[in-house]
Amino acid sequence: MIKREMYMSRIRPFINTDLVKVMTGIRRCGKSVMLELIKEELLQSGVNKSQFISINFEDMSYAHIQTAKALNDDIIERANKIEGKVYLFFDEIQEVKDWEKCINSLRVSLDCDIYITGSNAKLLSGELATYLGGRYVEFVIYPFSFAEFVELYREIYPDEPINMIFQKYVVFGGMPYLSNIRFEKTASIQYLHDLFNSVQLKDIVKRNNIRDVDLLERISAYVMANVGNTFSATSISKFFKSEKRNVAPDTILNYIKYCCDAYLFYQVKREDLQGKQILASNEKYYIADHGIREAVFGGNMKDINLILENIVYMELLRRGYEVRVGRSGNKEIDFVCYKRDEKIYIQVTYLLASEETIQREFGVYDDIQDNFPKYVVSLDEFDMSRDGIKHRNIRDFLLEKEWN
């Protein structure tokens, strides 16, 4: 089990506090493992295992306590038999009706430390904000980074060269379970395809009462095909019209939002770097795990430029950056990244294969006059840094602990 220290270092300061720790993210990205890692840390600090109460609400044996009242009564009864502080671990809490009322009640009535996971961004909206306003802290968990993938892959294939491991990562992505099937291609693709179906059915269709599942599939296929490309709901609507199907742009936006709420896609807004304003149209979208794209849509190696961009974008989220697409005049910078008083610019490309490509990729920074770090990231092995702009091989870039 990989220790996932990047997340543990963020969660650790909140262990044994009265804040509810909420872990969200796409289904099967490793949220349950994070609960196990927290338990390990608690055991090492001297907490007794008997103080833990753990429930995974996808387990049918807990179907009888999937209402706030039933869950509250069950936990109170079990907690009264425990000496000392009670540690509560609830996996996929969104399966419990009105769960936020129960969590708030337990927080008030018990000496407890609460950890919950869920697969929907709506988890922390509306009712929960009302009941737990200011009393929870959220951690978004993502599929494996390239560094984590390397660590796991080398446990199975210790002699594999790094460039071959990166190729596997480009195709399979970072879903943790793939190591259990030894990254075998047919089994991995099958698993990822089934995972996509599960996300679509449980976290999108069922949760949002979608009737037109065929339309949802078509929209998600369109977004997958165009990860990293700017497009609008109107352009998708026109695309459907060319296929003799009328779909309103608002319907398309709603369906994409449902996918984003399930952490399948992430929306990136565009920013005018000269006017310092957020542009209202033509956002970009990236997929939480590019391995899912390979399984459902295919063509990751063929569309490698888009996939490299997707990989870098997800790495930026893991490292806590707020990310936008930058526009400067008629030029577009792939990523403008903010974290507190830090700012970096990143341009991603497959290969700097010609002088024309080099001029284009480095030239996007011509009008940017500030002194924040500017990167061009590609698969090239040789350092082509110039004019204060840093060039990095993408594998090295992803494995660096810090960028500066």
CSV table of C-alpha atoms in Angstrom, one decimal:
chain,number,residue,atom,x,y,z
A,1,MET,CA,0.0,0.0,0.0
A,2,ILE,CA,1.5,3.3,-1.1
A,3,LYS,CA,1.6,5.8,1.8
A,4,ARG,CA,0.4,8.8,-0.3
A,5,GLU,CA,2.3,11.2,1.9
A,6,MET,CA,1.2,14.2,-0.2
A,7,TYR,CA,-2.3,13.8,1.1
A,8,MET,CA,-1.3,12.5,4.6
A,9,SER,CA,0.8,15.7,5.2
A,10,ARG,CA,-2.3,17.8,4.6
A,11,ILE,CA,-4.6,15.6,6.6
A,12,ARG,CA,-2.3,15.0,9.6
A,13,PRO,CA,-2.7,18.5,11.2
A,14,PHE,CA,-6.5,17.9,11.5
A,15,ILE,CA,-6.3,14.4,13.1
A,16,ASN,CA,-7.9,14.4,16.6
A,17,THR,CA,-9.6,17.8,16.0
A,18,ASP,CA,-13.3,18.4,16.0
A,19,LEU,CA,-13.4,19.3,12.3
A,20,VAL,CA,-15.0,16.6,10.1
A,21,LYS,CA,-12.5,15.4,7.6
A,22,VAL,CA,-14.1,15.0,4.2
A,23,MET,CA,-12.3,13.1,1.3
A,24,THR,CA,-13.8,13.5,-2.1
A,25,GLY,CA,-12.9,12.4,-5.6
A,26,ILE,CA,-13.8,10.1,-8.4
A,27,ARG,CA,-14.9,6.6,-7.5
A,28,ARG,CA,-12.0,4.1,-6.9
A,29,CYS,CA,-9.3,6.8,-6.8
A,30,GLY,CA,-8.1,5.6,-3.4
A,31,LYS,CA,-10.3,7.3,-0.9
A,32,SER,CA,-10.9,4.1,1.1
A,33,VAL,CA,-7.1,3.6,1.2
A,34,MET,CA,-6.7,7.0,2.7
A,35,LEU,CA,-9.0,6.0,5.5
A,36,GLU,CA,-6.8,2.9,6.1
A,37,LEU,CA,-3.7,5.1,6.2
A,38,ILE,CA,-5.3,7.4,8.7
A,39,LYS,CA,-6.2,4.4,10.9
A,40,GLU,CA,-2.6,3.2,10.6
A,41,GLU,CA,-1.3,6.5,11.8
A,42,LEU,CA,-3.8,6.6,14.7
A,43,LEU,CA,-2.7,3.0,15.8
A,44,GLN,CA,0.9,4.1,15.7
A,45,SER,CA,0.0,7.1,18.0
A,46,GLY,CA,-1.4,4.7,20.6
A,47,VAL,CA,-5.1,4.7,19.7
A,48,ASN,CA,-6.7,1.3,20.3
A,49,LYS,CA,-8.4,-0.4,17.3
A,50,SER,CA,-11.5,-1.0,19.4
A,51,GLN,CA,-12.1,2.7,19.3
A,52,PHE,CA,-12.7,2.6,15.5
A,53,ILE,CA,-16.2,2.3,14.0
A,54,SER,CA,-15.9,1.8,10.2
A,55,ILE,CA,-18.8,1.5,7.7
A,56,ASN,CA,-18.6,1.3,3.9
A,57,PHE,CA,-22.1,2.2,2.7
A,58,GLU,CA,-21.6,0.3,-0.6
A,59,ASP,CA,-21.7,-2.9,1.4
A,60,MET,CA,-25.3,-4.1,1.4
A,61,SER,CA,-25.0,-5.4,4.9
A,62,TYR,CA,-25.4,-1.7,6.0
A,63,ALA,CA,-28.5,-1.1,3.9
A,64,HIS,CA,-30.6,-1.0,7.1
A,65,ILE,CA,-28.8,2.1,8.4
A,66,GLN,CA,-28.9,4.3,5.3
A,67,THR,CA,-31.1,7.0,6.9
A,68,ALA,CA,-29.8,9.7,9.3
A,69,LYS,CA,-31.9,8.5,12.2
A,70,ALA,CA,-31.0,4.8,11.8
A,71,LEU,CA,-27.3,5.6,11.4
A,72,ASN,CA,-27.3,7.9,14.4
A,73,ASP,CA,-29.0,5.4,16.6
A,74,ASP,CA,-26.7,2.6,15.5
A,75,ILE,CA,-23.5,4.6,16.1
A,76,ILE,CA,-24.7,6.0,19.5
A,77,GLU,CA,-25.4,2.4,20.7
A,78,ARG,CA,-22.0,1.1,19.5
A,79,ALA,CA,-20.1,4.2,20.8
A,80,ASN,CA,-21.6,3.7,24.3
A,81,LYS,CA,-19.6,0.4,24.6
A,82,ILE,CA,-16.3,2.1,23.7
A,83,GLU,CA,-14.0,3.6,26.3
A,84,GLY,CA,-12.4,6.9,25.3
A,85,LYS,CA,-12.6,8.9,22.1
A,86,VAL,CA,-14.5,7.2,19.2
A,87,TYR,CA,-13.1,7.3,15.7
A,88,LEU,CA,-15.7,7.2,13.0
A,89,PHE,CA,-14.9,6.2,9.3
A,90,PHE,CA,-17.8,6.4,6.8
A,91,ASP,CA,-17.0,5.4,3.2
A,92,GLU,CA,-19.3,6.7,0.4
A,93,ILE,CA,-21.5,8.6,2.9
A,94,GLN,CA,-23.7,10.0,0.1
A,95,GLU,CA,-25.6,6.7,0.1
A,96,VAL,CA,-27.2,7.7,3.5
A,97,LYS,CA,-30.3,9.9,3.2
A,98,ASP,CA,-29.9,13.2,5.1
A,99,TRP,CA,-26.4,12.0,6.3
A,100,GLU,CA,-25.3,15.5,7.1
A,101,LYS,CA,-27.9,15.8,9.9
A,102,CYS,CA,-26.5,12.6,11.4
A,103,ILE,CA,-22.8,13.7,11.1
A,104,ASN,CA,-23.7,17.0,12.8
A,105,SER,CA,-25.6,15.3,15.6
A,106,LEU,CA,-22.7,12.8,16.2
A,107,ARG,CA,-20.2,15.6,16.2
A,108,VAL,CA,-22.2,17.4,18.9
A,109,SER,CA,-23.2,14.4,21.1
A,110,LEU,CA,-20.1,12.2,21.1
A,111,ASP,CA,-16.4,12.7,21.9
A,112,CYS,CA,-15.4,11.6,18.4
A,113,ASP,CA,-13.1,12.2,15.4
A,114,ILE,CA,-15.0,11.9,12.1
A,115,TYR,CA,-13.7,10.9,8.6
A,116,ILE,CA,-16.0,10.6,5.6
A,117,THR,CA,-15.6,9.9,1.9
A,118,GLY,CA,-17.8,10.6,-1.0
A,119,SER,CA,-17.8,10.5,-4.8
A,120,ASN,CA,-19.8,13.6,-5.6
A,121,ALA,CA,-18.9,17.3,-5.4
A,122,LYS,CA,-22.4,18.1,-4.2
A,123,LEU,CA,-21.5,16.4,-0.9
A,124,LEU,CA,-20.3,19.8,0.5
A,125,SER,CA,-23.0,22.0,-0.9
A,126,GLY,CA,-26.4,23.0,0.3
A,127,GLU,CA,-27.5,21.2,3.4
A,128,LEU,CA,-24.0,20.3,4.6
A,129,ALA,CA,-22.9,23.8,4.4
A,130,THR,CA,-25.9,24.7,6.6
A,131,TYR,CA,-25.3,22.0,9.2
A,132,LEU,CA,-21.5,22.0,9.2
A,133,GLY,CA,-20.6,25.5,8.2
A,134,GLY,CA,-17.0,26.1,9.0
A,135,ARG,CA,-16.7,22.7,10.9
A,136,TYR,CA,-15.3,20.5,8.1
A,137,VAL,CA,-12.2,20.4,6.0
A,138,GLU,CA,-12.1,18.9,2.5
A,139,PHE,CA,-9.4,17.0,0.7
A,140,VAL,CA,-9.8,16.0,-2.9
A,141,ILE,CA,-8.1,12.7,-3.7
A,142,TYR,CA,-6.9,12.1,-7.2
A,143,PRO,CA,-5.8,8.9,-9.1
A,144,PHE,CA,-2.1,8.1,-8.9
A,145,SER,CA,0.5,10.7,-10.0
A,146,PHE,CA,3.3,9.5,-12.2
A,147,ALA,CA,5.6,9.4,-9.2
A,148,GLU,CA,3.1,7.1,-7.4
A,149,PHE,CA,2.6,5.0,-10.5
A,150,VAL,CA,6.4,4.5,-10.8
A,151,GLU,CA,6.6,3.4,-7.2
A,152,LEU,CA,3.9,0.9,-7.6
A,153,TYR,CA,4.9,-0.3,-11.0
A,154,ARG,CA,8.5,-0.9,-9.9
A,155,GLU,CA,7.3,-3.1,-7.1
A,156,ILE,CA,6.0,-5.5,-9.8
A,157,TYR,CA,8.5,-4.8,-12.6
A,158,PRO,CA,11.7,-3.5,-10.9
A,159,ASP,CA,13.9,-3.4,-14.0
A,160,GLU,CA,11.5,-1.6,-16.3
A,161,PRO,CA,13.2,1.6,-17.7
A,162,ILE,CA,11.5,4.9,-16.9
A,163,ASN,CA,10.5,5.7,-20.5
A,164,MET,CA,8.6,2.4,-20.8
A,165,ILE,CA,6.9,3.0,-17.5
A,166,PHE,CA,5.8,6.4,-18.7
A,167,GLN,CA,4.3,4.8,-21.9
A,168,LYS,CA,2.3,2.5,-19.6
A,169,TYR,CA,1.1,5.5,-17.6
A,170,VAL,CA,0.0,7.3,-20.8
A,171,VAL,CA,-2.1,4.4,-21.7
A,172,PHE,CA,-3.4,3.1,-18.4
A,173,GLY,CA,-3.5,6.2,-16.2
A,174,GLY,CA,-3.3,6.1,-12.4
A,175,MET,CA,-6.2,4.1,-11.0
A,176,PRO,CA,-4.8,2.3,-8.0
A,177,TYR,CA,-6.4,-1.1,-8.5
A,178,LEU,CA,-4.5,-1.7,-11.8
A,179,SER,CA,-1.5,-3.0,-9.8
A,180,ASN,CA,-3.7,-5.8,-8.5
A,181,ILE,CA,-4.0,-7.1,-12.1
A,182,ARG,CA,-0.3,-6.4,-12.7
A,183,PHE,CA,-1.2,-3.8,-15.4
A,184,GLU,CA,-2.1,-6.5,-17.8
A,185,LYS,CA,-3.5,-4.7,-20.8
A,186,THR,CA,-6.8,-6.6,-21.5
A,187,ALA,CA,-7.8,-6.8,-17.8
A,188,SER,CA,-6.8,-3.2,-17.2
A,189,ILE,CA,-8.9,-1.9,-20.1
A,190,GLN,CA,-11.8,-4.0,-19.0
A,191,TYR,CA,-11.6,-2.7,-15.4
A,192,LEU,CA,-11.4,0.9,-16.5
A,193,HIS,CA,-14.3,0.5,-18.8
A,194,ASP,CA,-16.4,-1.1,-16.0
A,195,LEU,CA,-15.3,1.7,-13.7
A,196,PHE,CA,-16.5,4.3,-16.2
A,197,ASN,CA,-19.9,2.6,-16.4
A,198,SER,CA,-20.1,2.5,-12.6
A,199,VAL,CA,-19.3,6.3,-12.3
A,200,GLN,CA,-21.8,7.0,-15.1
A,201,LEU,CA,-24.6,4.9,-13.6
A,202,LYS,CA,-24.2,5.4,-9.9
A,203,ASP,CA,-22.7,8.9,-9.7
A,204,ILE,CA,-24.3,10.6,-12.7
A,205,VAL,CA,-27.4,8.9,-14.0
A,206,LYS,CA,-28.9,7.7,-10.7
A,207,ARG,CA,-27.9,10.8,-8.6
A,208,ASN,CA,-29.3,13.3,-11.2
A,209,ASN,CA,-32.3,11.2,-12.3
A,210,ILE,CA,-31.1,11.4,-16.0
A,211,ARG,CA,-33.6,9.8,-18.4
A,212,ASP,CA,-31.7,10.3,-21.7
A,213,VAL,CA,-28.7,8.1,-20.9
A,214,ASP,CA,-27.8,7.9,-24.6
A,215,LEU,CA,-27.4,11.7,-24.7
A,216,LEU,CA,-25.2,11.6,-21.6
A,217,GLU,CA,-22.9,9.0,-23.3
A,218,ARG,CA,-22.7,11.0,-26.4
A,219,ILE,CA,-21.8,14.2,-24.5
A,220,SER,CA,-19.2,12.5,-22.3
A,221,ALA,CA,-17.7,10.9,-25.5
A,222,TYR,CA,-17.4,14.3,-27.1
A,223,VAL,CA,-15.7,15.8,-24.0
A,224,MET,CA,-13.3,12.8,-23.9
A,225,ALA,CA,-12.4,13.2,-27.5
A,226,ASN,CA,-11.7,16.9,-27.0
A,227,VAL,CA,-9.8,17.0,-23.7
A,228,GLY,CA,-7.6,20.0,-23.7
A,229,ASN,CA,-9.4,21.6,-26.6
A,230,THR,CA,-11.5,24.8,-26.2
A,231,PHE,CA,-15.1,24.3,-27.1
A,232,SER,CA,-18.5,25.6,-26.0
A,233,ALA,CA,-21.9,24.0,-25.3
A,234,THR,CA,-23.1,25.8,-28.5
A,235,SER,CA,-20.4,24.0,-30.6
A,236,ILE,CA,-21.5,20.6,-29.2
A,237,SER,CA,-25.1,21.6,-29.9
A,238,LYS,CA,-24.1,22.3,-33.5
A,239,PHE,CA,-22.3,19.0,-33.7
A,240,PHE,CA,-25.4,17.1,-32.6
A,241,LYS,CA,-27.5,19.1,-35.1
A,242,SER,CA,-25.2,17.9,-37.9
A,243,GLU,CA,-26.1,14.4,-36.7
A,244,LYS,CA,-29.8,15.3,-36.9
A,245,ARG,CA,-30.3,15.6,-33.2
A,246,ASN,CA,-31.5,18.8,-31.5
A,247,VAL,CA,-30.1,19.4,-28.1
A,248,ALA,CA,-30.2,22.8,-26.3
A,249,PRO,CA,-26.8,24.2,-25.1
A,250,ASP,CA,-28.3,24.5,-21.5
A,251,THR,CA,-29.0,20.7,-21.5
A,252,ILE,CA,-25.4,20.0,-22.6
A,253,LEU,CA,-24.0,22.3,-19.9
A,254,ASN,CA,-26.1,20.5,-17.2
A,255,TYR,CA,-24.9,17.1,-18.3
A,256,ILE,CA,-21.3,18.2,-18.3
A,257,LYS,CA,-21.8,19.7,-14.9
A,258,TYR,CA,-23.2,16.4,-13.6
A,259,CYS,CA,-20.0,14.7,-14.9
A,260,CYS,CA,-17.9,17.3,-13.2
A,261,ASP,CA,-19.8,16.8,-9.9
A,262,ALA,CA,-18.9,13.1,-10.1
A,263,TYR,CA,-15.2,14.2,-10.5
A,264,LEU,CA,-15.1,12.6,-14.0
A,265,PHE,CA,-14.2,15.9,-15.8
A,266,TYR,CA,-12.6,19.1,-14.6
A,267,GLN,CA,-13.5,22.5,-16.1
A,268,VAL,CA,-10.7,25.0,-16.7
A,269,LYS,CA,-11.7,28.7,-17.3
A,270,ARG,CA,-9.8,31.0,-19.6
A,271,GLU,CA,-8.2,34.2,-18.4
A,272,ASP,CA,-7.2,37.2,-20.4
A,273,LEU,CA,-3.8,37.9,-19.0
A,274,GLN,CA,-3.7,41.5,-20.3
A,275,GLY,CA,-7.2,42.5,-19.1
A,276,LYS,CA,-7.0,40.4,-15.9
A,277,GLN,CA,-10.4,39.0,-16.5
A,278,ILE,CA,-12.0,35.6,-16.7
A,279,LEU,CA,-13.4,34.9,-20.2
A,280,ALA,CA,-17.0,33.7,-20.2
A,281,SER,CA,-17.0,31.3,-23.1
A,282,ASN,CA,-15.0,28.3,-24.5
A,283,GLU,CA,-13.7,26.6,-21.4
A,284,LYS,CA,-11.4,23.5,-21.6
A,285,TYR,CA,-12.2,20.2,-19.9
A,286,TYR,CA,-9.8,17.5,-18.7
A,287,ILE,CA,-10.6,14.0,-17.5
A,288,ALA,CA,-9.8,12.8,-14.0
A,289,ASP,CA,-8.0,9.7,-15.3
A,290,HIS,CA,-6.7,9.5,-18.8
A,291,GLY,CA,-6.7,5.7,-18.5
A,292,ILE,CA,-10.5,5.8,-18.5
A,293,ARG,CA,-10.3,7.7,-21.8
A,294,GLU,CA,-8.2,5.0,-23.3
A,295,ALA,CA,-10.6,2.3,-22.2
A,296,VAL,CA,-13.8,4.1,-23.3
A,297,PHE,CA,-12.7,6.2,-26.3
A,298,GLY,CA,-9.2,4.9,-27.2
A,299,GLY,CA,-6.4,6.7,-29.0
A,300,ASN,CA,-4.3,8.0,-26.1
A,301,MET,CA,-1.0,7.4,-28.0
A,302,LYS,CA,-2.5,8.9,-31.1
A,303,ASP,CA,-3.7,12.0,-29.2
A,304,ILE,CA,-0.6,12.1,-27.1
A,305,ASN,CA,-0.3,15.9,-27.2
A,306,LEU,CA,-3.7,16.2,-25.5
A,307,ILE,CA,-2.9,13.4,-23.0
A,308,LEU,CA,0.3,15.0,-21.9
A,309,GLU,CA,-1.6,18.2,-21.3
A,310,ASN,CA,-4.2,16.2,-19.3
A,311,ILE,CA,-1.4,14.6,-17.2
A,312,VAL,CA,0.2,17.9,-16.4
A,313,TYR,CA,-3.1,19.5,-15.5
A,314,MET,CA,-4.0,16.7,-13.0
A,315,GLU,CA,-0.6,17.0,-11.5
A,316,LEU,CA,-1.1,20.7,-10.9
A,317,LEU,CA,-4.4,20.0,-9.1
A,318,ARG,CA,-2.6,17.4,-6.9
A,319,ARG,CA,-0.1,20.0,-5.9
A,320,GLY,CA,-2.7,22.4,-4.9
A,321,TYR,CA,-2.6,24.9,-7.8
A,322,GLU,CA,-5.6,26.8,-9.1
A,323,VAL,CA,-5.3,26.5,-12.8
A,324,ARG,CA,-6.5,28.6,-15.7
A,325,VAL,CA,-5.9,28.7,-19.5
A,326,GLY,CA,-4.1,32.0,-20.3
A,327,ARG,CA,-4.8,34.2,-23.3
A,328,SER,CA,-2.4,36.9,-24.2
A,329,GLY,CA,-3.5,38.7,-27.4
A,330,ASN,CA,-4.0,36.0,-30.0
A,331,LYS,CA,-1.7,33.5,-28.2
A,332,GLU,CA,-2.9,30.9,-25.7
A,333,ILE,CA,-0.8,29.6,-22.8
A,334,ASP,CA,-1.8,26.1,-21.7
A,335,PHE,CA,-1.7,26.7,-17.9
A,336,VAL,CA,-1.4,29.7,-15.7
A,337,CYS,CA,-1.1,28.3,-12.2
A,338,TYR,CA,-1.7,30.1,-8.8
A,339,LYS,CA,-1.0,29.0,-5.3
A,340,ARG,CA,-1.0,31.7,-2.6
A,341,ASP,CA,1.6,34.3,-3.8
A,342,GLU,CA,3.2,31.8,-6.2
A,343,LYS,CA,2.5,31.8,-10.0
A,344,ILE,CA,3.9,29.7,-12.8
A,345,TYR,CA,3.2,29.4,-16.5
A,346,ILE,CA,3.3,26.0,-18.3
A,347,GLN,CA,3.2,25.2,-22.0
A,348,VAL,CA,2.9,21.5,-22.9
A,349,THR,CA,3.8,19.9,-26.2
A,350,TYR,CA,4.7,16.5,-27.5
A,351,LEU,CA,8.0,17.1,-29.2
A,352,LEU,CA,10.0,20.3,-30.1
A,353,ALA,CA,10.6,18.6,-33.5
A,354,SER,CA,11.3,21.7,-35.7
A,355,GLU,CA,12.4,25.3,-35.3
A,356,GLU,CA,8.9,26.4,-36.2
A,357,THR,CA,7.5,24.3,-33.2
A,358,ILE,CA,10.2,25.7,-30.9
A,359,GLN,CA,9.3,29.3,-31.9
A,360,ARG,CA,5.6,28.7,-31.4
A,361,GLU,CA,5.9,27.0,-28.0
A,362,PHE,CA,8.4,29.4,-26.5
A,363,GLY,CA,6.8,32.4,-28.3
A,364,VAL,CA,3.6,32.2,-26.3
A,365,TYR,CA,5.5,34.0,-23.6
A,366,ASP,CA,6.7,36.9,-25.7
A,367,ASP,CA,4.1,39.4,-24.3
A,368,ILE,CA,4.4,38.2,-20.6
A,369,GLN,CA,6.6,40.7,-18.9
A,370,ASP,CA,6.5,39.4,-15.2
A,371,ASN,CA,9.3,37.4,-13.6
A,372,PHE,CA,7.3,34.3,-12.6
A,373,PRO,CA,8.7,30.9,-13.7
A,374,LYS,CA,7.8,30.0,-17.3
A,375,TYR,CA,8.1,26.4,-18.5
A,376,VAL,CA,7.9,24.5,-21.8
A,377,VAL,CA,7.4,20.8,-21.1
A,378,SER,CA,7.8,18.1,-23.7
A,379,LEU,CA,9.1,14.5,-24.2
A,380,ASP,CA,12.4,15.8,-25.7
A,381,GLU,CA,15.5,14.4,-23.9
A,382,PHE,CA,17.7,17.5,-24.5
A,383,ASP,CA,17.4,20.7,-22.6
A,384,MET,CA,16.3,23.5,-25.0
A,385,SER,CA,15.8,26.2,-22.3
A,386,ARG,CA,16.2,29.8,-23.8
A,387,ASP,CA,15.5,33.4,-22.9
A,388,GLY,CA,14.8,32.6,-19.3
A,389,ILE,CA,12.2,30.1,-20.2
A,390,LYS,CA,12.8,26.7,-18.7
A,391,HIS,CA,12.5,23.5,-20.8
A,392,ARG,CA,11.8,20.2,-19.0
A,393,ASN,CA,11.4,16.6,-20.1
A,394,ILE,CA,7.9,15.8,-18.9
A,395,ARG,CA,8.9,12.7,-17.0
A,396,ASP,CA,11.5,14.6,-15.1
A,397,PHE,CA,9.1,17.5,-14.5
A,398,LEU,CA,6.4,15.2,-13.0
A,399,LEU,CA,8.9,13.5,-10.8
A,400,GLU,CA,10.4,16.8,-9.4
A,401,LYS,CA,9.3,17.4,-5.8
A,402,GLU,CA,9.2,21.2,-6.3
A,403,TRP,CA,9.1,23.5,-9.3
A,404,ASN,CA,10.9,26.8,-9.2
